Amino acid sequence: MKTLVFLLLAALCAAIVLFACATYLIFWYETANGSDREELDRLSNGHAVAWTLRGFATALAGQCVIIATYAAGLVPRLWLPRPSDDASPHPVFLVHGLYHNPSAWLRVSRVLAREGLSRQYTFGYLSFGRNFDEVATRAKERFLKMMERHPGQRAVVVGHSLGGLVLRTFLADEDTARHIAVAVTLGTPHNGSRLASIAPGRLAKDITPDGAAIRRLNEESRPADIPCLSLSSPVDNMVLPNAALRIGVPGWEQQRTGPVSHVFMLYDRRVIRQALAFIREALAPVGTGGDKA
């Protein structure tokens, strides 16, 4: 029995390392032979290789965290914070990325709660057996139902990876956009990802650079009239080419993070602080205790 457990753990560790190696080898090939290398050299002050290795290290850590916490995503109500008496009236709506579940927000949730943003809701979806439109439609229904509990308020919406694309459909629809105070996306493939073409499931195929969801979003997007932030890592190992992380919609602020992998953006203290600083500023005109005009 001990031998079997050891072999299973060894196989799991090997899979984690092989996945991180494969994605970062593809990342380096794409970057070294494309226009993104110049920006990476500039951001890293000439230490592109060191930054890539740091990204690789965080990819290993991120996969380990996912494995350790994934089960928690099945019962988010057990770990989501309870709103305090002085909690901000702005509800928070969190949408995870492809192949993940609400456990993605364990770290982010705690940080937001400490800021008074403890009225939190997560939207979870299955990554197989459905397409992007189906996921986005269900997310809108859940969001509008949430807002019925908070009449007269406007929400903070945060999405990681594909979750950010879902939030972009909110912004393109007046019925949902009018309820949003600020939007933040983390590592979102705004122009698709080539890696999605080899990923399993219809949902993944929708977010290739020429996928149906990406084409429709780019056609329907309109200038943002609320504060919107797109955070992206220069060493993201899941969105290739790296330039696909850039959003071309007017009104969006784009910021780069430090060298961190696609998944570890959800757990990196500096990335979360970066997102939080933007949210604070967006809510600052009236404070986090009132509605944003």
PDB file of C-alpha atoms in Angstrom:
ATOM      1  CA  MET A   1       0.000   0.000   0.000  1.00  0.00           C
ATOM      2  CA  LYS A   2       2.799   2.415   0.895  1.00  0.00           C
ATOM      3  CA  THR A   3       4.498   1.609  -2.385  1.00  0.00           C
ATOM      4  CA  LEU A   4       1.315   2.358  -4.323  1.00  0.00           C
ATOM      5  CA  VAL A   5       0.848   5.698  -2.542  1.00  0.00           C
ATOM      6  CA  PHE A   6       4.475   6.586  -3.221  1.00  0.00           C
ATOM      7  CA  LEU A   7       4.108   5.733  -6.917  1.00  0.00           C
ATOM      8  CA  LEU A   8       0.928   7.790  -7.210  1.00  0.00           C
ATOM      9  CA  LEU A   9       2.574  10.786  -5.555  1.00  0.00           C
ATOM     10  CA  ALA A  10       5.636  10.399  -7.760  1.00  0.00           C
ATOM     11  CA  ALA A  11       3.442  10.254 -10.865  1.00  0.00           C
ATOM     12  CA  LEU A  12       1.539  13.358  -9.735  1.00  0.00           C
ATOM     13  CA  CYS A  13       4.756  15.281  -9.098  1.00  0.00           C
ATOM     14  CA  ALA A  14       6.126  14.222 -12.469  1.00  0.00           C
ATOM     15  CA  ALA A  15       2.936  15.370 -14.203  1.00  0.00           C
ATOM     16  CA  ILE A  16       3.133  18.781 -12.512  1.00  0.00           C
ATOM     17  CA  VAL A  17       6.757  19.256 -13.529  1.00  0.00           C
ATOM     18  CA  LEU A  18       6.193  18.031 -17.095  1.00  0.00           C
ATOM     19  CA  PHE A  19       3.198  20.340 -17.564  1.00  0.00           C
ATOM     20  CA  ALA A  20       5.113  23.379 -16.311  1.00  0.00           C
ATOM     21  CA  CYS A  21       8.135  22.457 -18.434  1.00  0.00           C
ATOM     22  CA  ALA A  22       6.055  21.966 -21.571  1.00  0.00           C
ATOM     23  CA  THR A  23       4.139  25.230 -21.259  1.00  0.00           C
ATOM     24  CA  TYR A  24       7.254  27.283 -20.495  1.00  0.00           C
ATOM     25  CA  LEU A  25       9.251  25.719 -23.314  1.00  0.00           C
ATOM     26  CA  ILE A  26       6.444  26.728 -25.679  1.00  0.00           C
ATOM     27  CA  PHE A  27       6.335  30.165 -24.036  1.00  0.00           C
ATOM     28  CA  TRP A  28      10.076  30.661 -24.514  1.00  0.00           C
ATOM     29  CA  TYR A  29       9.975  29.522 -28.125  1.00  0.00           C
ATOM     30  CA  GLU A  30       7.096  31.913 -28.881  1.00  0.00           C
ATOM     31  CA  THR A  31       8.726  34.804 -27.039  1.00  0.00           C
ATOM     32  CA  ALA A  32      12.265  34.337 -28.321  1.00  0.00           C
ATOM     33  CA  ASN A  33      11.048  34.217 -31.912  1.00  0.00           C
ATOM     34  CA  GLY A  34       8.423  36.933 -31.693  1.00  0.00           C
ATOM     35  CA  SER A  35       7.898  40.592 -30.892  1.00  0.00           C
ATOM     36  CA  ASP A  36       7.225  39.928 -27.196  1.00  0.00           C
ATOM     37  CA  ARG A  37      10.922  39.351 -26.456  1.00  0.00           C
ATOM     38  CA  GLU A  38      11.709  43.055 -26.678  1.00  0.00           C
ATOM     39  CA  GLU A  39       9.091  43.944 -24.086  1.00  0.00           C
ATOM     40  CA  LEU A  40      10.174  41.122 -21.774  1.00  0.00           C
ATOM     41  CA  ASP A  41      13.782  42.319 -21.956  1.00  0.00           C
ATOM     42  CA  ARG A  42      12.655  45.851 -21.147  1.00  0.00           C
ATOM     43  CA  LEU A  43      10.433  44.884 -18.219  1.00  0.00           C
ATOM     44  CA  SER A  44      13.048  42.519 -16.757  1.00  0.00           C
ATOM     45  CA  ASN A  45      15.964  44.924 -17.320  1.00  0.00           C
ATOM     46  CA  GLY A  46      17.647  42.355 -19.521  1.00  0.00           C
ATOM     47  CA  HIS A  47      16.928  39.363 -17.272  1.00  0.00           C
ATOM     48  CA  ALA A  48      14.367  37.621 -19.480  1.00  0.00           C
ATOM     49  CA  VAL A  49      15.679  34.136 -18.704  1.00  0.00           C
ATOM     50  CA  ALA A  50      15.617  34.747 -14.950  1.00  0.00           C
ATOM     51  CA  TRP A  51      12.050  36.061 -15.152  1.00  0.00           C
ATOM     52  CA  THR A  52      10.991  33.034 -17.177  1.00  0.00           C
ATOM     53  CA  LEU A  53      12.515  30.714 -14.576  1.00  0.00           C
ATOM     54  CA  ARG A  54      10.665  32.594 -11.835  1.00  0.00           C
ATOM     55  CA  GLY A  55       7.482  32.098 -13.809  1.00  0.00           C
ATOM     56  CA  PHE A  56       8.265  28.377 -14.076  1.00  0.00           C
ATOM     57  CA  ALA A  57       8.767  28.146 -10.310  1.00  0.00           C
ATOM     58  CA  THR A  58       5.419  29.824  -9.642  1.00  0.00           C
ATOM     59  CA  ALA A  59       3.762  27.490 -12.156  1.00  0.00           C
ATOM     60  CA  LEU A  60       4.913  24.528 -10.071  1.00  0.00           C
ATOM     61  CA  ALA A  61       3.619  26.195  -6.918  1.00  0.00           C
ATOM     62  CA  GLY A  62       0.322  27.116  -8.551  1.00  0.00           C
ATOM     63  CA  GLN A  63      -0.401  23.556  -9.689  1.00  0.00           C
ATOM     64  CA  CYS A  64       0.334  22.275  -6.186  1.00  0.00           C
ATOM     65  CA  VAL A  65      -2.074  24.816  -4.667  1.00  0.00           C
ATOM     66  CA  ILE A  66      -4.808  23.825  -7.125  1.00  0.00           C
ATOM     67  CA  ILE A  67      -4.455  20.153  -6.221  1.00  0.00           C
ATOM     68  CA  ALA A  68      -4.454  20.924  -2.485  1.00  0.00           C
ATOM     69  CA  THR A  69      -7.497  23.231  -2.566  1.00  0.00           C
ATOM     70  CA  TYR A  70      -9.650  22.044  -5.474  1.00  0.00           C
ATOM     71  CA  ALA A  71     -12.113  20.165  -3.270  1.00  0.00           C
ATOM     72  CA  ALA A  72     -12.898  23.403  -1.399  1.00  0.00           C
ATOM     73  CA  GLY A  73     -14.396  24.775  -4.593  1.00  0.00           C
ATOM     74  CA  LEU A  74     -17.227  22.264  -4.370  1.00  0.00           C
ATOM     75  CA  VAL A  75     -18.600  23.986  -1.241  1.00  0.00           C
ATOM     76  CA  PRO A  76     -17.671  27.698  -1.486  1.00  0.00           C
ATOM     77  CA  ARG A  77     -20.347  28.696   1.027  1.00  0.00           C
ATOM     78  CA  LEU A  78     -18.227  27.081   3.747  1.00  0.00           C
ATOM     79  CA  TRP A  79     -15.264  29.407   3.206  1.00  0.00           C
ATOM     80  CA  LEU A  80     -16.701  32.580   1.721  1.00  0.00           C
ATOM     81  CA  PRO A  81     -16.566  35.360   4.347  1.00  0.00           C
ATOM     82  CA  ARG A  82     -19.613  36.352   6.329  1.00  0.00           C
ATOM     83  CA  PRO A  83     -20.438  40.021   5.748  1.00  0.00           C
ATOM     84  CA  SER A  84     -19.676  42.140   8.783  1.00  0.00           C
ATOM     85  CA  ASP A  85     -21.975  44.884  10.029  1.00  0.00           C
ATOM     86  CA  ASP A  86     -19.770  47.545   8.416  1.00  0.00           C
ATOM     87  CA  ALA A  87     -19.210  45.626   5.157  1.00  0.00           C
ATOM     88  CA  SER A  88     -19.200  47.578   1.924  1.00  0.00           C
ATOM     89  CA  PRO A  89     -22.577  47.517   0.174  1.00  0.00           C
ATOM     90  CA  HIS A  90     -20.760  46.699  -3.076  1.00  0.00           C
ATOM     91  CA  PRO A  91     -21.232  42.964  -3.692  1.00  0.00           C
ATOM     92  CA  VAL A  92     -18.337  41.088  -5.290  1.00  0.00           C
ATOM     93  CA  PHE A  93     -18.825  38.635  -8.170  1.00  0.00           C
ATOM     94  CA  LEU A  94     -15.940  36.238  -8.905  1.00  0.00           C
ATOM     95  CA  VAL A  95     -15.596  34.089 -12.049  1.00  0.00           C
ATOM     96  CA  HIS A  96     -12.816  31.489 -12.304  1.00  0.00           C
ATOM     97  CA  GLY A  97     -10.964  30.280 -15.397  1.00  0.00           C
ATOM     98  CA  LEU A  98     -11.028  27.183 -17.577  1.00  0.00           C
ATOM     99  CA  TYR A  99     -10.612  23.799 -15.786  1.00  0.00           C
ATOM    100  CA  HIS A 100     -10.682  25.486 -12.371  1.00  0.00           C
ATOM    101  CA  ASN A 101     -13.511  25.991  -9.877  1.00  0.00           C
ATOM    102  CA  PRO A 102     -14.446  28.570  -7.176  1.00  0.00           C
ATOM    103  CA  SER A 103     -11.497  27.454  -5.018  1.00  0.00           C
ATOM    104  CA  ALA A 104      -9.466  29.716  -7.310  1.00  0.00           C
ATOM    105  CA  TRP A 105     -10.592  32.620  -5.110  1.00  0.00           C
ATOM    106  CA  LEU A 106      -9.528  31.349  -1.680  1.00  0.00           C
ATOM    107  CA  ARG A 107      -6.667  33.862  -1.365  1.00  0.00           C
ATOM    108  CA  VAL A 108      -8.341  36.753  -3.188  1.00  0.00           C
ATOM    109  CA  SER A 109     -11.498  36.308  -1.134  1.00  0.00           C
ATOM    110  CA  ARG A 110      -9.675  36.780   2.158  1.00  0.00           C
ATOM    111  CA  VAL A 111      -7.863  39.898   0.961  1.00  0.00           C
ATOM    112  CA  LEU A 112     -11.068  41.507  -0.319  1.00  0.00           C
ATOM    113  CA  ALA A 113     -12.853  40.691   2.929  1.00  0.00           C
ATOM    114  CA  ARG A 114     -10.177  42.518   4.918  1.00  0.00           C
ATOM    115  CA  GLU A 115     -10.987  45.583   2.813  1.00  0.00           C
ATOM    116  CA  GLY A 116     -14.648  45.385   3.775  1.00  0.00           C
ATOM    117  CA  LEU A 117     -15.668  43.739   0.483  1.00  0.00           C
ATOM    118  CA  SER A 118     -17.088  40.672   2.178  1.00  0.00           C
ATOM    119  CA  ARG A 119     -20.404  40.355   0.342  1.00  0.00           C
ATOM    120  CA  GLN A 120     -18.929  37.817  -2.059  1.00  0.00           C
ATOM    121  CA  TYR A 121     -20.456  35.461  -4.593  1.00  0.00           C
ATOM    122  CA  THR A 122     -18.688  32.969  -6.845  1.00  0.00           C
ATOM    123  CA  PHE A 123     -19.860  31.577 -10.138  1.00  0.00           C
ATOM    124  CA  GLY A 124     -18.735  28.045 -10.897  1.00  0.00           C
ATOM    125  CA  TYR A 125     -19.133  26.171 -14.163  1.00  0.00           C
ATOM    126  CA  LEU A 126     -18.074  22.891 -15.742  1.00  0.00           C
ATOM    127  CA  SER A 127     -15.343  23.173 -18.368  1.00  0.00           C
ATOM    128  CA  PHE A 128     -16.666  20.285 -20.444  1.00  0.00           C
ATOM    129  CA  GLY A 129     -19.909  19.633 -22.292  1.00  0.00           C
ATOM    130  CA  ARG A 130     -20.782  23.279 -22.951  1.00  0.00           C
ATOM    131  CA  ASN A 131     -19.638  26.240 -24.998  1.00  0.00           C
ATOM    132  CA  PHE A 132     -18.726  29.806 -24.079  1.00  0.00           C
ATOM    133  CA  ASP A 133     -22.179  31.256 -24.806  1.00  0.00           C
ATOM    134  CA  GLU A 134     -23.809  28.770 -22.436  1.00  0.00           C
ATOM    135  CA  VAL A 135     -21.377  29.630 -19.639  1.00  0.00           C
ATOM    136  CA  ALA A 136     -21.770  33.383 -20.185  1.00  0.00           C
ATOM    137  CA  THR A 137     -25.564  33.140 -20.196  1.00  0.00           C
ATOM    138  CA  ARG A 138     -25.645  31.200 -16.925  1.00  0.00           C
ATOM    139  CA  ALA A 139     -23.183  33.658 -15.383  1.00  0.00           C
ATOM    140  CA  LYS A 140     -25.398  36.618 -16.332  1.00  0.00           C
ATOM    141  CA  GLU A 141     -28.432  34.928 -14.813  1.00  0.00           C
ATOM    142  CA  ARG A 142     -26.526  34.298 -11.581  1.00  0.00           C
ATOM    143  CA  PHE A 143     -25.198  37.858 -11.522  1.00  0.00           C
ATOM    144  CA  LEU A 144     -28.626  39.445 -12.018  1.00  0.00           C
ATOM    145  CA  LYS A 145     -30.084  37.221  -9.310  1.00  0.00           C
ATOM    146  CA  MET A 146     -27.304  38.375  -6.997  1.00  0.00           C
ATOM    147  CA  MET A 147     -28.059  42.012  -7.755  1.00  0.00           C
ATOM    148  CA  GLU A 148     -31.703  41.472  -6.806  1.00  0.00           C
ATOM    149  CA  ARG A 149     -30.396  40.998  -3.264  1.00  0.00           C
ATOM    150  CA  HIS A 150     -28.586  44.346  -3.460  1.00  0.00           C
ATOM    151  CA  PRO A 151     -31.022  46.832  -5.035  1.00  0.00           C
ATOM    152  CA  GLY A 152     -29.512  50.202  -5.825  1.00  0.00           C
ATOM    153  CA  GLN A 153     -25.934  48.958  -5.456  1.00  0.00           C
ATOM    154  CA  ARG A 154     -23.246  48.299  -8.023  1.00  0.00           C
ATOM    155  CA  ALA A 155     -20.867  45.362  -7.981  1.00  0.00           C
ATOM    156  CA  VAL A 156     -17.153  44.699  -8.087  1.00  0.00           C
ATOM    157  CA  VAL A 157     -16.564  41.969 -10.693  1.00  0.00           C
ATOM    158  CA  VAL A 158     -13.313  40.017 -10.988  1.00  0.00           C
ATOM    159  CA  GLY A 159     -12.466  37.286 -13.491  1.00  0.00           C
ATOM    160  CA  HIS A 160      -9.429  35.088 -14.017  1.00  0.00           C
ATOM    161  CA  SER A 161      -8.494  33.847 -17.489  1.00  0.00           C
ATOM    162  CA  LEU A 162     -11.681  32.755 -19.300  1.00  0.00           C
ATOM    163  CA  GLY A 163     -13.628  34.285 -16.417  1.00  0.00           C
ATOM    164  CA  GLY A 164     -12.465  37.691 -17.612  1.00  0.00           C
ATOM    165  CA  LEU A 165     -13.975  37.005 -21.036  1.00  0.00           C
ATOM    166  CA  VAL A 166     -17.269  36.182 -19.325  1.00  0.00           C
ATOM    167  CA  LEU A 167     -17.154  39.551 -17.558  1.00  0.00           C
ATOM    168  CA  ARG A 168     -16.578  41.275 -20.885  1.00  0.00           C
ATOM    169  CA  THR A 169     -19.957  39.939 -22.026  1.00  0.00           C
ATOM    170  CA  PHE A 170     -21.432  41.631 -18.932  1.00  0.00           C
ATOM    171  CA  LEU A 171     -19.934  44.941 -20.004  1.00  0.00           C
ATOM    172  CA  ALA A 172     -21.307  44.566 -23.535  1.00  0.00           C
ATOM    173  CA  ASP A 173     -24.859  44.043 -22.234  1.00  0.00           C
ATOM    174  CA  GLU A 174     -26.642  47.068 -20.767  1.00  0.00           C
ATOM    175  CA  ASP A 175     -28.784  44.865 -18.498  1.00  0.00           C
ATOM    176  CA  THR A 176     -25.685  43.712 -16.609  1.00  0.00           C
ATOM    177  CA  ALA A 177     -23.279  46.600 -17.269  1.00  0.00           C
ATOM    178  CA  ARG A 178     -25.449  49.100 -15.351  1.00  0.00           C
ATOM    179  CA  HIS A 179     -24.937  47.067 -12.180  1.00  0.00           C
ATOM    180  CA  ILE A 180     -21.112  47.138 -12.307  1.00  0.00           C
ATOM    181  CA  ALA A 181     -18.954  49.624 -10.406  1.00  0.00           C
ATOM    182  CA  VAL A 182     -15.523  48.266 -11.366  1.00  0.00           C
ATOM    183  CA  ALA A 183     -14.193  45.299 -13.361  1.00  0.00           C
ATOM    184  CA  VAL A 184     -10.820  43.540 -13.093  1.00  0.00           C
ATOM    185  CA  THR A 185      -9.482  40.711 -15.252  1.00  0.00           C
ATOM    186  CA  LEU A 186      -6.435  38.594 -14.394  1.00  0.00           C
ATOM    187  CA  GLY A 187      -4.499  36.804 -17.125  1.00  0.00           C
ATOM    188  CA  THR A 188      -7.419  36.978 -19.539  1.00  0.00           C
ATOM    189  CA  PRO A 189      -6.760  35.932 -23.172  1.00  0.00           C
ATOM    190  CA  HIS A 190      -8.532  38.930 -24.657  1.00  0.00           C
ATOM    191  CA  ASN A 191      -7.446  37.878 -28.136  1.00  0.00           C
ATOM    192  CA  GLY A 192      -7.470  34.136 -27.517  1.00  0.00           C
ATOM    193  CA  SER A 193      -4.654  31.683 -26.910  1.00  0.00           C
ATOM    194  CA  ARG A 194      -2.992  29.279 -29.330  1.00  0.00           C
ATOM    195  CA  LEU A 195      -2.651  26.721 -26.543  1.00  0.00           C
ATOM    196  CA  ALA A 196      -6.441  26.493 -26.397  1.00  0.00           C
ATOM    197  CA  SER A 197      -6.402  24.747 -29.780  1.00  0.00           C
ATOM    198  CA  ILE A 198      -4.827  21.656 -28.199  1.00  0.00           C
ATOM    199  CA  ALA A 199      -6.844  21.807 -24.971  1.00  0.00           C
ATOM    200  CA  PRO A 200      -9.772  19.390 -24.537  1.00  0.00           C
ATOM    201  CA  GLY A 201     -13.401  20.490 -24.670  1.00  0.00           C
ATOM    202  CA  ARG A 202     -15.631  22.778 -26.751  1.00  0.00           C
ATOM    203  CA  LEU A 203     -15.168  25.606 -24.283  1.00  0.00           C
ATOM    204  CA  ALA A 204     -11.426  25.691 -24.927  1.00  0.00           C
ATOM    205  CA  LYS A 205     -11.926  25.732 -28.711  1.00  0.00           C
ATOM    206  CA  ASP A 206     -14.106  28.840 -28.363  1.00  0.00           C
ATOM    207  CA  ILE A 207     -11.172  30.861 -27.000  1.00  0.00           C
ATOM    208  CA  THR A 208      -8.583  30.153 -29.678  1.00  0.00           C
ATOM    209  CA  PRO A 209      -7.495  33.327 -31.533  1.00  0.00           C
ATOM    210  CA  ASP A 210     -10.048  32.588 -34.263  1.00  0.00           C
ATOM    211  CA  GLY A 211     -12.596  31.011 -31.905  1.00  0.00           C
ATOM    212  CA  ALA A 212     -16.249  31.990 -31.899  1.00  0.00           C
ATOM    213  CA  ALA A 213     -16.162  33.670 -28.494  1.00  0.00           C
ATOM    214  CA  ILE A 214     -13.130  35.830 -29.277  1.00  0.00           C
ATOM    215  CA  ARG A 215     -14.539  36.968 -32.615  1.00  0.00           C
ATOM    216  CA  ARG A 216     -17.871  37.882 -31.054  1.00  0.00           C
ATOM    217  CA  LEU A 217     -16.337  39.728 -28.105  1.00  0.00           C
ATOM    218  CA  ASN A 218     -14.157  41.831 -30.377  1.00  0.00           C
ATOM    219  CA  GLU A 219     -17.179  42.653 -32.526  1.00  0.00           C
ATOM    220  CA  GLU A 220     -19.520  43.505 -29.651  1.00  0.00           C
ATOM    221  CA  SER A 221     -17.139  45.246 -27.240  1.00  0.00           C
ATOM    222  CA  ARG A 222     -17.793  48.896 -26.635  1.00  0.00           C
ATOM    223  CA  PRO A 223     -15.701  51.557 -24.866  1.00  0.00           C
ATOM    224  CA  ALA A 224     -15.783  51.050 -21.113  1.00  0.00           C
ATOM    225  CA  ASP A 225     -17.545  53.842 -19.228  1.00  0.00           C
ATOM    226  CA  ILE A 226     -16.679  52.361 -15.831  1.00  0.00           C
ATOM    227  CA  PRO A 227     -13.205  51.651 -14.370  1.00  0.00           C
ATOM    228  CA  CYS A 228     -11.858  48.464 -15.998  1.00  0.00           C
ATOM    229  CA  LEU A 229      -8.425  46.927 -15.443  1.00  0.00           C
ATOM    230  CA  SER A 230      -6.671  44.161 -17.356  1.00  0.00           C
ATOM    231  CA  LEU A 231      -3.772  42.690 -15.364  1.00  0.00           C
ATOM    232  CA  SER A 232      -1.357  40.415 -17.223  1.00  0.00           C
ATOM    233  CA  SER A 233       1.992  38.761 -16.611  1.00  0.00           C
ATOM    234  CA  PRO A 234       4.859  39.105 -19.123  1.00  0.00           C
ATOM    235  CA  VAL A 235       5.689  35.432 -18.458  1.00  0.00           C
ATOM    236  CA  ASP A 236       2.164  33.984 -18.648  1.00  0.00           C
ATOM    237  CA  ASN A 237       2.587  30.355 -19.724  1.00  0.00           C
ATOM    238  CA  MET A 238      -0.999  29.690 -20.798  1.00  0.00           C
ATOM    239  CA  VAL A 239      -1.861  32.638 -23.052  1.00  0.00           C
ATOM    240  CA  LEU A 240       0.250  32.547 -26.199  1.00  0.00           C
ATOM    241  CA  PRO A 241       1.381  34.688 -27.778  1.00  0.00           C
ATOM    242  CA  ASN A 242       1.770  36.987 -24.790  1.00  0.00           C
ATOM    243  CA  ALA A 243       0.468  39.880 -26.889  1.00  0.00           C
ATOM    244  CA  ALA A 244      -2.960  38.184 -26.823  1.00  0.00           C
ATOM    245  CA  LEU A 245      -3.285  39.358 -23.208  1.00  0.00           C
ATOM    246  CA  ARG A 246      -3.615  42.958 -24.376  1.00  0.00           C
ATOM    247  CA  ILE A 247      -7.129  44.312 -24.756  1.00  0.00           C
ATOM    248  CA  GLY A 248      -7.802  46.815 -27.497  1.00  0.00           C
ATOM    249  CA  VAL A 249     -11.036  48.219 -26.074  1.00  0.00           C
ATOM    250  CA  PRO A 250     -10.980  51.974 -25.280  1.00  0.00           C
ATOM    251  CA  GLY A 251     -11.449  52.875 -21.630  1.00  0.00           C
ATOM    252  CA  TRP A 252      -9.577  49.884 -20.238  1.00  0.00           C
ATOM    253  CA  GLU A 253      -6.428  50.345 -18.169  1.00  0.00           C
ATOM    254  CA  GLN A 254      -3.728  47.761 -18.836  1.00  0.00           C
ATOM    255  CA  GLN A 255      -1.086  46.927 -16.257  1.00  0.00           C
ATOM    256  CA  ARG A 256       1.727  44.391 -16.217  1.00  0.00           C
ATOM    257  CA  THR A 257       2.534  42.353 -13.137  1.00  0.00           C
ATOM    258  CA  GLY A 258       5.851  40.914 -12.063  1.00  0.00           C
ATOM    259  CA  PRO A 259       7.100  37.514 -13.313  1.00  0.00           C
ATOM    260  CA  VAL A 260       4.357  35.120 -12.281  1.00  0.00           C
ATOM    261  CA  SER A 261       2.663  32.193 -14.020  1.00  0.00           C
ATOM    262  CA  HIS A 262      -0.892  32.194 -15.321  1.00  0.00           C
ATOM    263  CA  VAL A 263      -2.375  30.317 -12.366  1.00  0.00           C
ATOM    264  CA  PHE A 264      -0.226  31.812  -9.629  1.00  0.00           C
ATOM    265  CA  MET A 265      -1.651  35.267 -10.347  1.00  0.00           C
ATOM    266  CA  LEU A 266      -4.481  34.107  -8.093  1.00  0.00           C
ATOM    267  CA  TYR A 267      -2.164  33.588  -5.141  1.00  0.00           C
ATOM    268  CA  ASP A 268       0.640  36.126  -5.593  1.00  0.00           C
ATOM    269  CA  ARG A 269       0.485  38.834  -2.930  1.00  0.00           C
ATOM    270  CA  ARG A 270       1.799  41.580  -5.219  1.00  0.00           C
ATOM    271  CA  VAL A 271      -0.679  40.799  -7.998  1.00  0.00           C
ATOM    272  CA  ILE A 272      -3.609  40.808  -5.579  1.00  0.00           C
ATOM    273  CA  ARG A 273      -2.434  44.119  -4.093  1.00  0.00           C
ATOM    274  CA  GLN A 274      -2.191  45.561  -7.607  1.00  0.00           C
ATOM    275  CA  ALA A 275      -5.775  44.599  -8.338  1.00  0.00           C
ATOM    276  CA  LEU A 276      -6.937  45.827  -4.937  1.00  0.00           C
ATOM    277  CA  ALA A 277      -5.289  49.218  -5.418  1.00  0.00           C
ATOM    278  CA  PHE A 278      -7.276  49.699  -8.624  1.00  0.00           C
ATOM    279  CA  ILE A 279     -10.526  48.664  -6.938  1.00  0.00           C
ATOM    280  CA  ARG A 280      -9.860  51.044  -4.031  1.00  0.00           C
ATOM    281  CA  GLU A 281      -9.269  53.937  -6.407  1.00  0.00           C
ATOM    282  CA  ALA A 282     -12.367  53.107  -8.445  1.00  0.00           C
ATOM    283  CA  LEU A 283     -14.560  53.167  -5.346  1.00  0.00           C
ATOM    284  CA  ALA A 284     -12.745  56.072  -3.688  1.00  0.00           C
ATOM    285  CA  PRO A 285     -14.887  58.970  -5.078  1.00  0.00           C
ATOM    286  CA  VAL A 286     -17.704  57.921  -2.787  1.00  0.00           C
ATOM    287  CA  GLY A 287     -15.800  55.525  -0.534  1.00  0.00           C
ATOM    288  CA  THR A 288     -16.410  51.821  -0.209  1.00  0.00           C
ATOM    289  CA  GLY A 289     -19.420  52.525   1.953  1.00  0.00           C
ATOM    290  CA  GLY A 290     -21.612  53.982  -0.753  1.00  0.00           C
ATOM    291  CA  ASP A 291     -22.776  53.586  -4.296  1.00  0.00           C
ATOM    292  CA  LYS A 292     -20.596  54.753  -7.133  1.00  0.00           C
ATOM    293  CA  ALA A 293     -22.211  57.509  -9.127  1.00  0.00           C
TER     294      ALA A 293
END
